[in-house]
Coordinates of N, CA and C in Angstrom, one line a residue:
M1 N 40.5 -52.2 -3.7 CA 39.7 -51.8 -4.9 C 39.4 -53.0 -5.7
A2 N 38.3 -53.0 -6.3 CA 37.9 -54.0 -7.2 C 37.5 -53.4 -8.6
D3 N 37.5 -54.2 -9.6 CA 37.1 -53.6 -10.9 C 35.9 -54.4 -11.4
T4 N 35.3 -54.0 -12.6 CA 34.1 -54.5 -13.0 C 34.1 -56.0 -13.3
S5 N 35.3 -56.6 -13.5 CA 35.4 -58.0 -13.8 C 35.2 -58.8 -12.5
D6 N 35.2 -58.2 -11.3 CA 35.0 -58.8 -10.0 C 33.5 -58.8 -9.6
F7 N 32.7 -58.1 -10.4 CA 31.3 -58.0 -10.0 C 30.6 -59.3 -9.8
R8 N 29.8 -59.4 -8.8 CA 28.9 -60.6 -8.6 C 27.7 -60.2 -7.8
R9 N 26.7 -61.0 -7.9 CA 25.4 -60.7 -7.1 C 25.7 -60.6 -5.6
G10 N 25.2 -59.6 -5.0 CA 25.3 -59.5 -3.5 C 26.6 -58.7 -3.1
M11 N 27.5 -58.4 -4.0 CA 28.7 -57.7 -3.7 C 28.3 -56.2 -3.3
V12 N 28.9 -55.7 -2.3 CA 28.6 -54.3 -1.8 C 29.7 -53.4 -2.2
I13 N 29.3 -52.3 -2.9 CA 30.3 -51.3 -3.3 C 29.9 -49.9 -2.7
E14 N 30.9 -49.0 -2.7 CA 30.6 -47.7 -2.3 C 30.8 -46.7 -3.4
L15 N 29.7 -45.9 -3.7 CA 29.7 -44.9 -4.7 C 29.2 -43.6 -4.1
N16 N 30.0 -42.5 -4.2 CA 29.7 -41.2 -3.7 C 29.3 -41.2 -2.2
G17 N 29.9 -42.1 -1.4 CA 29.6 -42.2 0.0 C 28.4 -43.0 0.4
T18 N 27.8 -43.6 -0.6 CA 26.6 -44.5 -0.4 C 26.9 -45.9 -0.7
L19 N 26.4 -46.9 0.2 CA 26.7 -48.3 0.0 C 25.6 -48.9 -0.9
Y20 N 26.0 -49.6 -1.9 CA 25.0 -50.3 -2.9 C 25.4 -51.8 -3.0
S21 N 24.3 -52.6 -3.0 CA 24.5 -54.0 -3.3 C 24.1 -54.3 -4.7
I22 N 25.0 -55.1 -5.4 CA 24.7 -55.4 -6.8 C 23.7 -56.5 -6.9
T23 N 22.5 -56.2 -7.5 CA 21.5 -57.1 -7.7 C 21.4 -57.8 -9.0
Y24 N 22.0 -57.1 -10.0 CA 22.1 -57.6 -11.4 C 23.2 -56.9 -12.1
F25 N 23.9 -57.7 -12.9 CA 25.0 -57.1 -13.8 C 25.1 -57.9 -15.1
Q26 N 25.5 -57.2 -16.1 CA 25.7 -57.8 -17.4 C 26.8 -57.1 -18.2
H27 N 27.8 -57.9 -18.6 CA 28.9 -57.4 -19.4 C 28.5 -57.3 -20.8
V28 N 28.7 -56.2 -21.4 CA 28.3 -56.0 -22.8 C 29.5 -55.6 -23.7
K29 N 29.7 -56.3 -24.8 CA 30.8 -56.0 -25.7 C 30.1 -55.6 -27.1
P30 N 29.9 -54.3 -27.3 CA 29.3 -53.9 -28.6 C 30.3 -54.0 -29.7
G31 N 29.7 -54.0 -30.9 CA 30.6 -54.1 -32.1 C 31.5 -52.9 -32.3
K32 N 31.0 -51.8 -31.9 CA 31.8 -50.5 -31.9 C 32.0 -50.0 -30.5
G33 N 33.1 -49.4 -30.3 CA 33.4 -48.8 -29.0 C 33.9 -49.8 -27.9
G34 N 34.1 -49.3 -26.7 CA 34.6 -50.2 -25.6 C 33.5 -51.0 -24.9
A35 N 33.9 -52.0 -24.2 CA 33.0 -52.8 -23.5 C 32.5 -52.1 -22.2
F36 N 31.4 -52.5 -21.7 CA 30.9 -51.8 -20.5 C 30.0 -52.8 -19.7
V37 N 29.7 -52.5 -18.5 CA 28.9 -53.3 -17.6 C 27.6 -52.6 -17.1
R38 N 26.5 -53.1 -17.4 CA 25.2 -52.6 -16.9 C 24.9 -53.2 -15.6
T39 N 24.5 -52.4 -14.6 CA 24.2 -52.9 -13.3 C 22.9 -52.4 -12.8
K40 N 22.3 -53.1 -11.8 CA 21.2 -52.6 -11.0 C 21.8 -52.6 -9.6
L41 N 21.7 -51.5 -8.9 CA 22.3 -51.4 -7.6 C 21.2 -51.0 -6.6
K42 N 21.2 -51.7 -5.5 CA 20.2 -51.5 -4.4 C 20.9 -50.7 -3.3
D43 N 20.4 -49.6 -2.9 CA 20.9 -48.8 -1.8 C 20.7 -49.6 -0.5
V44 N 21.8 -49.9 0.2 CA 21.8 -50.8 1.4 C 21.0 -50.1 2.5
M45 N 21.1 -48.8 2.7 CA 20.5 -48.1 3.8 C 19.0 -47.8 3.4
E46 N 18.7 -47.2 2.2 CA 17.4 -46.7 1.9 C 16.5 -47.7 1.2
G47 N 17.1 -48.7 0.5 CA 16.4 -49.7 -0.3 C 16.1 -49.4 -1.7
G48 N 16.3 -48.2 -2.1 CA 16.1 -47.8 -3.5 C 17.0 -48.5 -4.5
V49 N 16.5 -48.6 -5.7 CA 17.3 -49.3 -6.8 C 17.6 -48.3 -7.9
I50 N 18.9 -48.3 -8.3 CA 19.3 -47.4 -9.4 C 19.9 -48.3 -10.5
D51 N 19.9 -47.8 -11.8 CA 20.7 -48.4 -12.9 C 21.9 -47.6 -13.1
K52 N 23.1 -48.3 -13.2 CA 24.3 -47.6 -13.4 C 25.2 -48.4 -14.4
T53 N 25.8 -47.7 -15.3 CA 26.7 -48.3 -16.3 C 28.1 -48.0 -16.0
F54 N 29.0 -49.0 -16.0 CA 30.4 -48.8 -15.7 C 31.2 -49.2 -17.0
R55 N 32.3 -48.5 -17.3 CA 33.2 -48.9 -18.3 C 33.9 -50.2 -17.9
A56 N 34.2 -51.0 -18.8 CA 35.0 -52.2 -18.5 C 36.3 -51.9 -17.9
G57 N 36.6 -52.6 -16.8 CA 37.8 -52.3 -16.0 C 37.8 -51.2 -15.1
E58 N 36.7 -50.5 -15.0 CA 36.6 -49.3 -14.1 C 36.7 -49.8 -12.6
K59 N 37.5 -49.1 -11.8 CA 37.7 -49.4 -10.4 C 36.6 -48.9 -9.5
V60 N 36.2 -49.7 -8.6 CA 35.2 -49.3 -7.6 C 35.7 -49.8 -6.2
K61 N 35.2 -49.1 -5.2 CA 35.5 -49.5 -3.8 C 34.6 -50.5 -3.3
E62 N 35.2 -51.7 -3.0 CA 34.4 -52.8 -2.5 C 34.3 -52.7 -1.0
V63 N 33.1 -52.9 -0.4 CA 33.0 -52.8 1.1 C 32.6 -54.2 1.6
R64 N 33.3 -54.7 2.6 CA 33.0 -56.0 3.2 C 32.0 -55.8 4.4
L65 N 30.9 -56.4 4.2 CA 29.9 -56.3 5.3 C 29.9 -57.7 6.0
E66 N 29.8 -57.7 7.3 CA 29.7 -58.9 8.0 C 28.3 -59.4 8.1
R67 N 28.0 -60.7 7.9 CA 26.7 -61.3 8.0 C 26.5 -62.0 9.3
R68 N 25.5 -61.6 10.1 CA 25.2 -62.2 11.4 C 23.8 -62.7 11.4
P69 N 23.5 -63.9 12.0 CA 22.1 -64.3 12.1 C 21.3 -63.5 13.0
I70 N 20.1 -63.1 12.5 CA 19.1 -62.3 13.3 C 17.7 -62.9 13.0
Q71 N 16.8 -62.7 14.0 CA 15.5 -63.2 13.8 C 14.4 -62.1 14.0
Y72 N 13.5 -62.1 13.0 CA 12.4 -61.1 13.1 C 11.5 -61.5 14.2
T73 N 11.2 -60.5 15.1 CA 10.3 -60.7 16.2 C 8.9 -60.1 16.1
Y74 N 8.9 -58.8 15.8 CA 7.6 -58.1 15.7 C 7.8 -56.7 15.1
T75 N 6.6 -56.0 14.8 CA 6.6 -54.7 14.3 C 5.7 -53.8 15.2
D76 N 6.0 -52.6 15.4 CA 5.1 -51.7 16.1 C 4.3 -50.8 15.2
G77 N 4.4 -51.1 13.9 CA 3.7 -50.3 12.9 C 4.6 -49.4 12.1
Q78 N 5.7 -48.9 12.7 CA 6.7 -48.1 12.0 C 8.0 -48.8 11.9
L79 N 8.5 -49.4 12.9 CA 9.8 -50.1 12.9 C 9.5 -51.6 13.0
Y80 N 10.5 -52.3 12.5 CA 10.5 -53.8 12.5 C 11.6 -54.2 13.5
Y81 N 11.3 -55.1 14.4 CA 12.3 -55.4 15.4 C 12.9 -56.8 15.2
F82 N 14.2 -56.9 15.2 CA 14.9 -58.2 15.0 C 15.7 -58.4 16.2
M83 N 16.0 -59.7 16.5 CA 16.8 -60.1 17.6 C 18.1 -60.7 17.1
N84 N 19.2 -60.2 17.7 CA 20.5 -60.7 17.4 C 20.6 -62.1 18.0
M85 N 20.8 -63.2 17.2 CA 20.8 -64.6 17.7 C 21.9 -64.9 18.7
E86 N 23.0 -64.1 18.7 CA 24.1 -64.3 19.6 C 24.0 -63.6 20.9
T87 N 23.6 -62.3 20.8 CA 23.5 -61.5 22.0 C 22.1 -61.3 22.6
Y88 N 21.1 -61.6 21.8 CA 19.7 -61.4 22.2 C 19.3 -60.0 22.2
E89 N 20.1 -59.1 21.6 CA 19.8 -57.7 21.6 C 18.7 -57.4 20.6
Q90 N 17.8 -56.4 20.8 CA 16.8 -56.0 19.9 C 17.3 -55.0 19.0
I91 N 17.1 -55.2 17.7 CA 17.6 -54.3 16.6 C 16.4 -53.7 15.9
P92 N 16.1 -52.4 16.0 CA 15.0 -51.8 15.2 C 15.4 -51.4 13.8
L93 N 14.7 -51.7 12.8 CA 15.0 -51.3 11.4 C 13.7 -50.7 10.8
S94 N 13.9 -49.7 9.9 CA 12.8 -49.2 9.2 C 12.4 -50.0 8.0
G95 N 11.2 -49.8 7.4 CA 10.8 -50.5 6.3 C 11.7 -50.3 5.1
E96 N 12.3 -49.0 5.0 CA 13.2 -48.7 3.9 C 14.5 -49.5 4.0
Q97 N 14.9 -49.7 5.2 CA 16.2 -50.5 5.3 C 16.0 -51.9 4.9
I98 N 14.8 -52.5 5.2 CA 14.5 -53.9 4.8 C 14.2 -54.0 3.3
G99 N 13.5 -53.0 2.8 CA 13.1 -53.1 1.4 C 11.7 -53.6 1.1
E100 N 11.0 -52.9 0.3 CA 9.6 -53.3 0.0 C 9.5 -54.7 -0.6
D101 N 10.5 -55.1 -1.4 CA 10.5 -56.4 -2.0 C 10.7 -57.5 -1.0
Q102 N 11.3 -57.2 0.1 CA 11.5 -58.3 1.2 C 10.3 -58.3 2.2
L103 N 9.7 -57.1 2.4 CA 8.7 -57.0 3.4 C 7.5 -57.9 3.1
Q104 N 7.2 -58.1 1.8 CA 6.1 -58.9 1.5 C 6.3 -60.4 1.8
Y105 N 7.5 -60.8 2.1 CA 7.8 -62.2 2.5 C 8.2 -62.4 4.0
L106 N 8.3 -61.3 4.7 CA 8.7 -61.3 6.1 C 7.6 -61.8 7.0
Q107 N 7.9 -62.8 7.8 CA 6.9 -63.2 8.8 C 7.6 -63.4 10.2
E108 N 6.8 -63.4 11.2 CA 7.4 -63.5 12.6 C 8.2 -64.8 12.7
N109 N 9.3 -64.7 13.5 CA 10.2 -65.8 13.9 C 11.1 -66.2 12.7
M110 N 11.1 -65.5 11.6 CA 11.9 -65.8 10.4 C 13.3 -65.5 10.7
E111 N 14.2 -66.4 10.4 CA 15.7 -66.2 10.6 C 16.2 -65.6 9.4
C112 N 17.0 -64.5 9.5 CA 17.5 -63.7 8.4 C 19.0 -63.5 8.6
Q113 N 19.6 -62.8 7.7 CA 21.0 -62.4 7.9 C 21.1 -60.9 8.0
G114 N 21.7 -60.4 9.1 CA 21.9 -59.0 9.3 C 23.2 -58.6 8.7
L115 N 23.2 -57.5 7.8 CA 24.4 -57.0 7.2 C 25.0 -55.9 8.1
N116 N 26.1 -56.2 8.7 CA 26.8 -55.3 9.7 C 28.0 -54.6 9.2
R117 N 28.1 -53.4 9.6 CA 29.4 -52.6 9.3 C 29.7 -51.9 10.6
D118 N 30.9 -52.2 11.1 CA 31.4 -51.6 12.3 C 30.4 -51.9 13.5
G119 N 29.8 -53.1 13.5 CA 28.9 -53.5 14.6 C 27.5 -52.9 14.5
V120 N 27.2 -52.2 13.5 CA 25.8 -51.7 13.3 C 25.1 -52.4 12.1
V121 N 23.9 -52.9 12.4 CA 23.1 -53.6 11.4 C 22.6 -52.5 10.4
L122 N 23.0 -52.6 9.1 CA 22.6 -51.7 8.1 C 21.3 -52.1 7.4
S123 N 21.3 -53.5 7.1 CA 20.2 -54.0 6.3 C 20.0 -55.5 6.7
V124 N 19.0 -56.0 6.1 CA 18.6 -57.4 6.3 C 18.5 -58.2 5.0
E125 N 18.9 -59.4 5.0 CA 18.7 -60.3 3.8 C 17.9 -61.5 4.3
L126 N 16.7 -61.7 3.7 CA 15.9 -62.8 4.0 C 16.4 -64.0 3.2
P127 N 16.1 -65.2 3.7 CA 16.5 -66.4 2.9 C 15.9 -66.4 1.5
Q128 N 16.6 -67.1 0.6 CA 16.1 -67.1 -0.8 C 14.8 -67.9 -0.9
F129 N 14.7 -69.0 -0.2 CA 13.5 -69.8 -0.2 C 12.8 -69.7 1.1
V130 N 11.5 -69.3 1.0 CA 10.7 -69.1 2.2 C 9.4 -70.0 2.1
E131 N 8.9 -70.4 3.3 CA 7.7 -71.3 3.4 C 6.6 -70.4 4.0
L132 N 5.5 -70.2 3.2 CA 4.5 -69.3 3.6 C 3.1 -70.0 3.3
E133 N 2.1 -69.6 4.1 CA 0.8 -70.1 4.0 C -0.1 -69.3 3.0
I134 N -0.9 -70.0 2.2 CA -1.8 -69.3 1.3 C -3.0 -68.8 2.1
V135 N -3.3 -67.5 2.0 CA -4.4 -67.0 2.8 C -5.6 -66.6 1.9
E136 N -5.3 -66.5 0.5 CA -6.4 -66.2 -0.4 C -6.1 -66.7 -1.8
T137 N -7.0 -67.4 -2.3 CA -6.9 -67.9 -3.7 C -8.2 -68.4 -4.2
D138 N -8.4 -68.4 -5.5 CA -9.6 -68.9 -6.1 C -9.6 -70.4 -6.0
P139 N -10.8 -71.0 -5.9 CA -10.9 -72.5 -5.9 C -10.5 -73.0 -7.3
G140 N -9.8 -74.1 -7.3 CA -9.4 -74.8 -8.6 C -10.6 -75.5 -9.2
V141 N -10.8 -75.4 -10.4 CA -12.0 -76.1 -11.1 C -11.4 -77.3 -11.8
R142 N -12.0 -78.5 -11.5 CA -11.5 -79.7 -12.1 C -11.7 -79.7 -13.6
G143 N -10.6 -80.1 -14.3 CA -10.6 -80.1 -15.7 C -10.2 -78.8 -16.4
D144 N -9.9 -77.8 -15.6 CA -9.5 -76.5 -16.1 C -8.0 -76.3 -16.2
T145 N -7.4 -77.2 -16.9 CA -5.9 -77.2 -17.0 C -5.4 -77.1 -18.4
A146 N -6.2 -76.7 -19.3 CA -5.8 -76.7 -20.7 C -4.7 -75.7 -21.0
Q147 N -4.6 -74.6 -20.2 CA -3.6 -73.6 -20.4 C -2.5 -73.6 -19.4
G148 N -2.2 -74.7 -18.8 CA -1.0 -74.8 -17.9 C -1.4 -74.9 -16.5
G149 N -2.6 -74.5 -16.1 CA -3.1 -74.7 -14.8 C -2.4 -73.9 -13.7
A150 N -2.5 -72.6 -13.7 CA -1.9 -71.8 -12.7 C -3.0 -70.7 -12.3
K151 N -2.9 -70.4 -11.0 CA -3.8 -69.3 -10.5 C -3.1 -68.4 -9.5
R152 N -3.7 -67.3 -9.3 CA -3.1 -66.3 -8.4 C -3.4 -66.7 -6.9
A153 N -2.4 -66.6 -6.0 CA -2.5 -66.8 -4.6 C -1.8 -65.8 -3.8
Q154 N -2.5 -65.3 -2.8 CA -1.9 -64.3 -1.8 C -1.4 -65.1 -0.6
L155 N -0.1 -64.8 -0.2 CA 0.5 -65.5 0.9 C 0.4 -64.7 2.1
A156 N 0.6 -65.3 3.3 CA 0.3 -64.7 4.6 C 0.9 -63.3 4.8
P157 N 2.2 -63.0 4.5 CA 2.7 -61.7 4.7 C 2.3 -60.7 3.6
G158 N 1.7 -61.1 2.5 CA 1.2 -60.1 1.5 C 1.7 -60.4 0.1
A159 N 2.7 -61.3 -0.1 CA 3.2 -61.6 -1.5 C 2.1 -62.3 -2.3
V160 N 2.1 -62.0 -3.6 CA 1.2 -62.7 -4.5 C 2.1 -63.5 -5.5
V161 N 1.8 -64.8 -5.7 CA 2.5 -65.6 -6.6 C 1.5 -66.5 -7.4
Q162 N 2.0 -67.0 -8.5 CA 1.2 -68.0 -9.3 C 1.4 -69.4 -8.8
V163 N 0.4 -70.1 -8.5 CA 0.5 -71.5 -8.0 C -0.4 -72.5 -8.8
P164 N -0.1 -73.8 -8.7 CA -1.0 -74.7 -9.4 C -2.4 -74.7 -8.9
L165 N -3.3 -75.2 -9.8 CA -4.8 -75.2 -9.4 C -5.2 -76.0 -8.2
F166 N -4.4 -77.0 -7.9 CA -4.8 -77.9 -6.8 C -4.6 -77.4 -5.4
L167 N -3.9 -76.3 -5.3 CA -3.6 -75.7 -4.0 C -4.8 -74.9 -3.5
E168 N -5.0 -74.9 -2.2 CA -6.1 -74.3 -1.6 C -5.7 -73.4 -0.4
V169 N -6.6 -72.6 0.1 CA -6.3 -71.7 1.3 C -5.9 -72.6 2.4
G170 N -4.8 -72.2 3.1 CA -4.3 -73.0 4.2 C -3.1 -73.8 3.9
D171 N -2.9 -74.1 2.6 CA -1.7 -74.9 2.2 C -0.5 -74.0 2.4
V172 N 0.6 -74.7 2.8 CA 1.9 -74.0 2.9 C 2.8 -74.3 1.7
V173 N 3.3 -73.3 1.1 CA 4.1 -73.5 -0.1 C 5.5 -72.9 0.1
R174 N 6.5 -73.5 -0.7 CA 7.9 -72.9 -0.7 C 8.0 -72.1 -1.9
V175 N 8.5 -70.8 -1.7 CA 8.6 -69.8 -2.8 C 10.0 -69.3 -2.9
D176 N 10.5 -69.2 -4.1 CA 11.8 -68.5 -4.4 C 11.5 -67.0 -4.3
R177 N 12.0 -66.4 -3.2 CA 11.7 -65.0 -2.9 C 12.3 -64.1 -3.9
T178 N 13.5 -64.4 -4.4 CA 14.2 -63.5 -5.4 C 13.5 -63.5 -6.7
E179 N 12.9 -64.6 -7.1 CA 12.2 -64.7 -8.4 C 10.7 -64.5 -8.3
G180 N 10.2 -64.6 -7.0 CA 8.7 -64.5 -6.8 C 8.0 -65.7 -7.4
K181 N 8.6 -66.9 -7.4 CA 8.0 -68.0 -8.0 C 7.7 -69.1 -7.0
Y182 N 6.6 -69.8 -7.3 CA 6.2 -71.0 -6.5 C 7.2 -72.2 -6.8
I183 N 7.7 -72.9 -5.8 CA 8.6 -74.0 -6.0 C 7.9 -75.3 -5.7
T184 N 7.3 -75.5 -4.5 CA 6.6 -76.8 -4.2 C 5.7 -76.6 -3.0
R185 N 4.8 -77.5 -2.8 CA 3.9 -77.5 -1.6 C 4.7 -78.2 -0.5
V186 N 4.6 -77.7 0.7 CA 5.2 -78.2 1.9 C 4.2 -79.1 2.6
T187 N 4.5 -80.3 2.9 CA 3.5 -81.2 3.6 C 3.6 -81.0 5.1

């Protein structure tokens, strides 16, 4: 058992028979009353996100999930197939198990981490930083940088991020997937 002081991003807990991953937490000490912890919890199996508040010191059941390297291979339109990098076994997962926030960054041959419990892959974690090609963006206009110089760009799997004006279609960029922000151009 763990308590609220042990919370950290990525920690997996069990509530009412459902596994949740902590995506955000904040300890709050109001002027009146007891301290509490606000959290955002992502359902490991279904991908939905809920907000939950815990009293400070409240006990929760921590679940240890094993992380194994897997590689995304293809989709048949309904399921996404990953290959276990150790056994070469094919693992089908639904879009709900992967999560809509991650699907927009998923591309073929991407190496990910499979979250396993009792030998069964429950969910997938993509790398924090991904390198993707720009497939659609407006052309940058020379001298149009008075307001910081950023424009909207759509990346190959479907994600949309703000990028500098000098980037064009076909450029490959590194993106922080968790923040949805442009980091740098990849040469």
